[in-house]
Tab-separated table of C-alpha atoms and ligand atoms in Angstrom:
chain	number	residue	atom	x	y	z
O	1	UNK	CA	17.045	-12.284	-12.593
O	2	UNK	CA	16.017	-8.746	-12.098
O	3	UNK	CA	16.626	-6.318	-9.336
O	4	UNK	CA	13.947	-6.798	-6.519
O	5	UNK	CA	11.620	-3.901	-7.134
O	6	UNK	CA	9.365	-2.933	-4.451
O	7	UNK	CA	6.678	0.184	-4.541
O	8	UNK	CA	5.369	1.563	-0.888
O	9	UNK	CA	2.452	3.730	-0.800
O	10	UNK	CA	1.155	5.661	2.130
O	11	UNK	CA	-2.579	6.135	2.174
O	12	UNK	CA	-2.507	9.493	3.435
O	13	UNK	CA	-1.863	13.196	2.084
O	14	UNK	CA	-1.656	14.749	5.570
O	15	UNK	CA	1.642	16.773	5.957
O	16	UNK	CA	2.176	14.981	9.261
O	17	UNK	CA	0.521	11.509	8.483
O	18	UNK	CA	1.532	8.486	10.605
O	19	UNK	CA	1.248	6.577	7.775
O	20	UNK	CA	3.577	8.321	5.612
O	21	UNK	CA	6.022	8.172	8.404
O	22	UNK	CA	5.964	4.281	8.669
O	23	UNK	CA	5.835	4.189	4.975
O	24	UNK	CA	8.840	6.247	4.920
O	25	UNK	CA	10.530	3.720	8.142
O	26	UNK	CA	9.135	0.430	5.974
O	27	UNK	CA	11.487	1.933	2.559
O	28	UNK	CA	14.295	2.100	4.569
O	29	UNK	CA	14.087	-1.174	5.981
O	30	UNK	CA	13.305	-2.320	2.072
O	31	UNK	CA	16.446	-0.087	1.149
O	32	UNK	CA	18.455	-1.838	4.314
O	33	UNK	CA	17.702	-5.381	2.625
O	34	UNK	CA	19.229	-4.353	-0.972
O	35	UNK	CA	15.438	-3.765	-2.806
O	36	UNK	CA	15.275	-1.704	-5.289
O	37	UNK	CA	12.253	0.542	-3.300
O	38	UNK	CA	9.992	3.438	-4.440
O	39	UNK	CA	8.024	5.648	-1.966
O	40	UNK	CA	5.068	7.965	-3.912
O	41	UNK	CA	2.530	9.760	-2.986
O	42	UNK	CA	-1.140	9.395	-3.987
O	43	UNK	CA	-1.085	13.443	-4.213
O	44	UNK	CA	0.836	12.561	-7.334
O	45	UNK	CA	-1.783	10.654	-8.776
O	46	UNK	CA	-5.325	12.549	-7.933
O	47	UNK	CA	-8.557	10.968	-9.015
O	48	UNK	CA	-11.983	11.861	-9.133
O	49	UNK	CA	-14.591	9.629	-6.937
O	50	UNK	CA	-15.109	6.612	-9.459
O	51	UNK	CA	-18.240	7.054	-11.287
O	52	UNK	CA	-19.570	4.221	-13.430
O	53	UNK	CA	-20.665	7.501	-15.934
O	54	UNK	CA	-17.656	9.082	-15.527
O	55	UNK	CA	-15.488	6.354	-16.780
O	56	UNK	CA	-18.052	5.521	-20.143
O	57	UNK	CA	-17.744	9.257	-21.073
O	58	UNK	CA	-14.182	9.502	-20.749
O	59	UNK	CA	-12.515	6.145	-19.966
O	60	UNK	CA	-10.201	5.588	-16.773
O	61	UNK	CA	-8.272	8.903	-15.773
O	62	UNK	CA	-4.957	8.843	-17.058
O	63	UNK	CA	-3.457	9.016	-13.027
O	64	UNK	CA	-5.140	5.415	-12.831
O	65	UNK	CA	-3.368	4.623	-15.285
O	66	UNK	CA	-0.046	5.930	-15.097
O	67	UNK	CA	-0.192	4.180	-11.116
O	68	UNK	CA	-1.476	1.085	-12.350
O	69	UNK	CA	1.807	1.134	-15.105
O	70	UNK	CA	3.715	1.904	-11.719
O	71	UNK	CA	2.652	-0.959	-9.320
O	72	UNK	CA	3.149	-2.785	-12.665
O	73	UNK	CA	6.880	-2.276	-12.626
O	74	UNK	CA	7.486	-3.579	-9.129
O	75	UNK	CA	7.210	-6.415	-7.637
O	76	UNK	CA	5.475	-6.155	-4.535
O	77	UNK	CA	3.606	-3.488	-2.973
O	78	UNK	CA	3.158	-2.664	0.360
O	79	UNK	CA	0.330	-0.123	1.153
O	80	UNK	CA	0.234	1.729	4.504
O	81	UNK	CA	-3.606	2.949	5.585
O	82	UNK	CA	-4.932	5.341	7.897
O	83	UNK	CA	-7.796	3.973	9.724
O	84	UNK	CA	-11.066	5.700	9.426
O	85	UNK	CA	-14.203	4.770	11.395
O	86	UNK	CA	-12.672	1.389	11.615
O	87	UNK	CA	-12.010	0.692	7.752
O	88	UNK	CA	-10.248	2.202	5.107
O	89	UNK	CA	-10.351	5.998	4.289
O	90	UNK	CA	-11.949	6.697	0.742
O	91	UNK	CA	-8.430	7.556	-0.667
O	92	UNK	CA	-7.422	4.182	-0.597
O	93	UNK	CA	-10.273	2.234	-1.660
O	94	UNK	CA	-11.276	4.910	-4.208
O	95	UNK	CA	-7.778	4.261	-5.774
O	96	UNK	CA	-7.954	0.735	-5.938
O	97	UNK	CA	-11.421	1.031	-7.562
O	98	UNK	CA	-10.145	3.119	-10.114
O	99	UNK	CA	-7.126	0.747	-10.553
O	100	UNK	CA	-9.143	-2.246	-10.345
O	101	UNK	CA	-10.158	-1.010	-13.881
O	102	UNK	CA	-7.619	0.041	-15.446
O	103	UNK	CA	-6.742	-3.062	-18.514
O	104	UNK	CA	-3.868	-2.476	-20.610
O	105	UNK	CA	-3.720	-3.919	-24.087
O	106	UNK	CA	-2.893	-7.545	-23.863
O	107	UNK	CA	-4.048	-7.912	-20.302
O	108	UNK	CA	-7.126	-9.094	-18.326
O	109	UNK	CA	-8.799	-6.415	-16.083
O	110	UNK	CA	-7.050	-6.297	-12.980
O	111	UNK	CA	-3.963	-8.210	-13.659
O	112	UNK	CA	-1.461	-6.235	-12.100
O	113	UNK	CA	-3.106	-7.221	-8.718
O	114	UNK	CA	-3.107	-11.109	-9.815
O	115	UNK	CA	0.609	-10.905	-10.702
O	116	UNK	CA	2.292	-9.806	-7.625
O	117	UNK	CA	2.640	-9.592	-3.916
O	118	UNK	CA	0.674	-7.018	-1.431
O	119	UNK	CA	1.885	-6.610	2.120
O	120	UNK	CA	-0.189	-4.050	4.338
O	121	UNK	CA	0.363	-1.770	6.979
O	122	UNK	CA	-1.519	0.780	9.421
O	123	UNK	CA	-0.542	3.952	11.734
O	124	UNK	CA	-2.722	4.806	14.693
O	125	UNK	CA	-2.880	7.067	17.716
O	126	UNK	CA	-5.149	4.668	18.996
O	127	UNK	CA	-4.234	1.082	20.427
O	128	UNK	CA	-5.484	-1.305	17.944
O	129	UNK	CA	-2.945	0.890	15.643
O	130	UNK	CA	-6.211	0.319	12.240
O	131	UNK	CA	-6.008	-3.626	12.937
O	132	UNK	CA	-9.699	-2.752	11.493
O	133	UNK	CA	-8.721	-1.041	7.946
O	134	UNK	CA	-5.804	-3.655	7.998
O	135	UNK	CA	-9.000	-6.555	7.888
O	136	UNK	CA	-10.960	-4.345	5.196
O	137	UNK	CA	-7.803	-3.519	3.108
O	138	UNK	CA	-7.385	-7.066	3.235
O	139	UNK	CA	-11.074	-8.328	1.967
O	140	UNK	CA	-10.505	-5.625	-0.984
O	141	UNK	CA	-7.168	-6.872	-1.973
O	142	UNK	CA	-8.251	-10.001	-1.621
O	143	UNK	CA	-11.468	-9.262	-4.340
O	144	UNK	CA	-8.768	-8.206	-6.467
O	145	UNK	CA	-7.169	-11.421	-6.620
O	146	UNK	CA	-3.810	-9.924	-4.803
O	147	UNK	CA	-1.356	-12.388	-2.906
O	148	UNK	CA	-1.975	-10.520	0.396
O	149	UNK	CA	1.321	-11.850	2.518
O	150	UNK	CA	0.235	-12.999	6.402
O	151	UNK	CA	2.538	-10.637	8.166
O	152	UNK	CA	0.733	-7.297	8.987
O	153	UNK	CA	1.742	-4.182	10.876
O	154	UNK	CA	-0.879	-2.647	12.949
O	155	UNK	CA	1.397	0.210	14.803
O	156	UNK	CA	-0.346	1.243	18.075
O	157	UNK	CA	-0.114	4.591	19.633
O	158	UNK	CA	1.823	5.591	16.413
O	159	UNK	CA	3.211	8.920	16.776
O	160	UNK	CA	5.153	7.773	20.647
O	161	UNK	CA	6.639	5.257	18.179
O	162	UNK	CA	9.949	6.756	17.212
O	163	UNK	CA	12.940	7.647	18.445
O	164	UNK	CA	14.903	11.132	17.110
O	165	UNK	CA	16.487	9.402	14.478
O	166	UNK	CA	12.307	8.226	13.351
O	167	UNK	CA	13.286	4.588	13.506
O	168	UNK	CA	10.963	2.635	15.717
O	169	UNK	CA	11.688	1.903	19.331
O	170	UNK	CA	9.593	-0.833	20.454
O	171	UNK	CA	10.979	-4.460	20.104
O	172	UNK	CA	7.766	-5.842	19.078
O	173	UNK	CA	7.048	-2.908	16.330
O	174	UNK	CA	10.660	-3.196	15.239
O	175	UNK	CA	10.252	-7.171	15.278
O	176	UNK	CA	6.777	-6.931	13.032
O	177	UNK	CA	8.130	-4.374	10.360
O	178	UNK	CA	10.964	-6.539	10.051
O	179	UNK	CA	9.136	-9.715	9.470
O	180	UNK	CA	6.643	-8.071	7.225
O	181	UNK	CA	9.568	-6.740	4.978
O	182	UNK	CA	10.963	-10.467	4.695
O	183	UNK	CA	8.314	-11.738	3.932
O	184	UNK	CA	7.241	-9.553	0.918
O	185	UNK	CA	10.414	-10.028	-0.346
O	186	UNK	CA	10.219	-13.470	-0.148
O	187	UNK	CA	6.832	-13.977	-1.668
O	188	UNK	CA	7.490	-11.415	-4.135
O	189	UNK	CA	10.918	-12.903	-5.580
O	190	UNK	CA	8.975	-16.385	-5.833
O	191	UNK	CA	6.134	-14.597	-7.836
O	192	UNK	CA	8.654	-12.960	-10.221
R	1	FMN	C1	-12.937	10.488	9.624
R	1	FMN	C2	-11.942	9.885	10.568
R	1	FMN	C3	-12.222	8.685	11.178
R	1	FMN	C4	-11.279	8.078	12.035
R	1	FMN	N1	-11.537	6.836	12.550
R	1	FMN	C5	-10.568	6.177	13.207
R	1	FMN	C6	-10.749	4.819	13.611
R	1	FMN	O1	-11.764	4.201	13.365
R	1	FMN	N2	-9.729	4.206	14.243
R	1	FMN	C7	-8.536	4.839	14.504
R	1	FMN	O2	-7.638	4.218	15.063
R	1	FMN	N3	-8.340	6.124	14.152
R	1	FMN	C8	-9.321	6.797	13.490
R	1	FMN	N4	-9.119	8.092	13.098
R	1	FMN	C9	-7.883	8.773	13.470
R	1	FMN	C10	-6.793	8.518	12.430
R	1	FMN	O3	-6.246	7.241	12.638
R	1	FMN	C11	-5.741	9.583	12.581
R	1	FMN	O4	-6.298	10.828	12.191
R	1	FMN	C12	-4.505	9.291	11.791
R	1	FMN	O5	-3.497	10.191	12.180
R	1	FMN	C13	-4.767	9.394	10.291
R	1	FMN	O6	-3.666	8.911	9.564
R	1	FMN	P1	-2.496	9.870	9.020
R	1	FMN	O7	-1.815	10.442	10.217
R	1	FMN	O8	-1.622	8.948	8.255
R	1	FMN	O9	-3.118	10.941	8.171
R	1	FMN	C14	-10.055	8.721	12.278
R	1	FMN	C15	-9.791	9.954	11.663
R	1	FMN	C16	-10.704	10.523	10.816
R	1	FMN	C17	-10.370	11.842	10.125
């Protein structure tokens, strides 16, 4: 059997996003566990709002394509949101959209979501730490057909959450990234 292979994407582009940070804490916890873990950035990968127009005068852009060969050759995914006005920013769901149509030759439309395991996670200043774009990522995934895992991370008051070496401090938070990890790489070597 393969290496484990596990891709983490943060759902920001901020220079100081919360996200990113957990994303960054959540691949070293992967790393910790012997995956095989990649960290991108969507700034690699930008993409016009989808537009059904767009797409029948000049097909899916090739940065759809190129990620959707990427989350392809892991895995399991886990995707770390922002929460914006209590659901996901447009980043994130525009991405997926554009994802959601990418088909390879030889594949249904939206396979690569069918095929392998999503865990999600959320950064917040604010207490519920984007529970609320954790439910909506959740829904979309779900329309995708995605094995969403149970375990979630919703980190509260996000940016108090580290100590100087930016590992997290709290039990609980340390306790729920740690489960969360397990478990996607638990679902995702029984998917392989
Ligand atoms: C348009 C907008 C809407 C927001 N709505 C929410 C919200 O509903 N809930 C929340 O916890 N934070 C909300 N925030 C604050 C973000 O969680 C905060 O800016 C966070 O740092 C963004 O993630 P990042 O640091 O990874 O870029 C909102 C921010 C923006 C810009």
């Amino acid at each position: 059997m393969s290496a484990l292979k596990i891709l983490v994407i943060p759902g920001s582009l901020r220079s100081s996003s919360l996200n990113a940070r957990l994303a960054a804490a959540a691949a070293y916890e992967f790393a910790q566990a012997g995956v095989d873990v990649s960290r991108i950035s969507l700034g690699d990968f930008p993409l016009p709002i989808y537009d059904g127009d767009l797409q029948s005068k000049s097909g899916v852009p090739k940065n759809a394509i190129n990620l959707k060969r990427m989350i392809g050759a892991h895995h399991g995914v886990l995707i770390v949101t922002p929460e914006y006005n209590s659901s996901v920013p447009p980043l994130v769901k525009n991405t997926i959209d554009w994802v959601s149509r990418v088909q390879d030759e030889h594949e249904t439309r939206g396979q690569v979501f069918r095929e392998r395991a999503f865990a999600i996670a959320a950064a917040s200043e604010s207490r519920l730490g984007g529970m609320r774009s954790l439910a909506a990522l959740r829904l979309i995934l779900s329309a995708c057909h995605a094995t969403v895992i149970p375990n979630q991370l919703a980190l509260s008051f996000a940016s108090a959450a580290y100590d100087d070496m930016d590992r997290l401090k709290q039990p609980a938070d340390i306790e729920s990234l740690s489960a969360l990890v397990r478990q996607l790489i638990d679902v995702s070597q029984r998917m392989m």
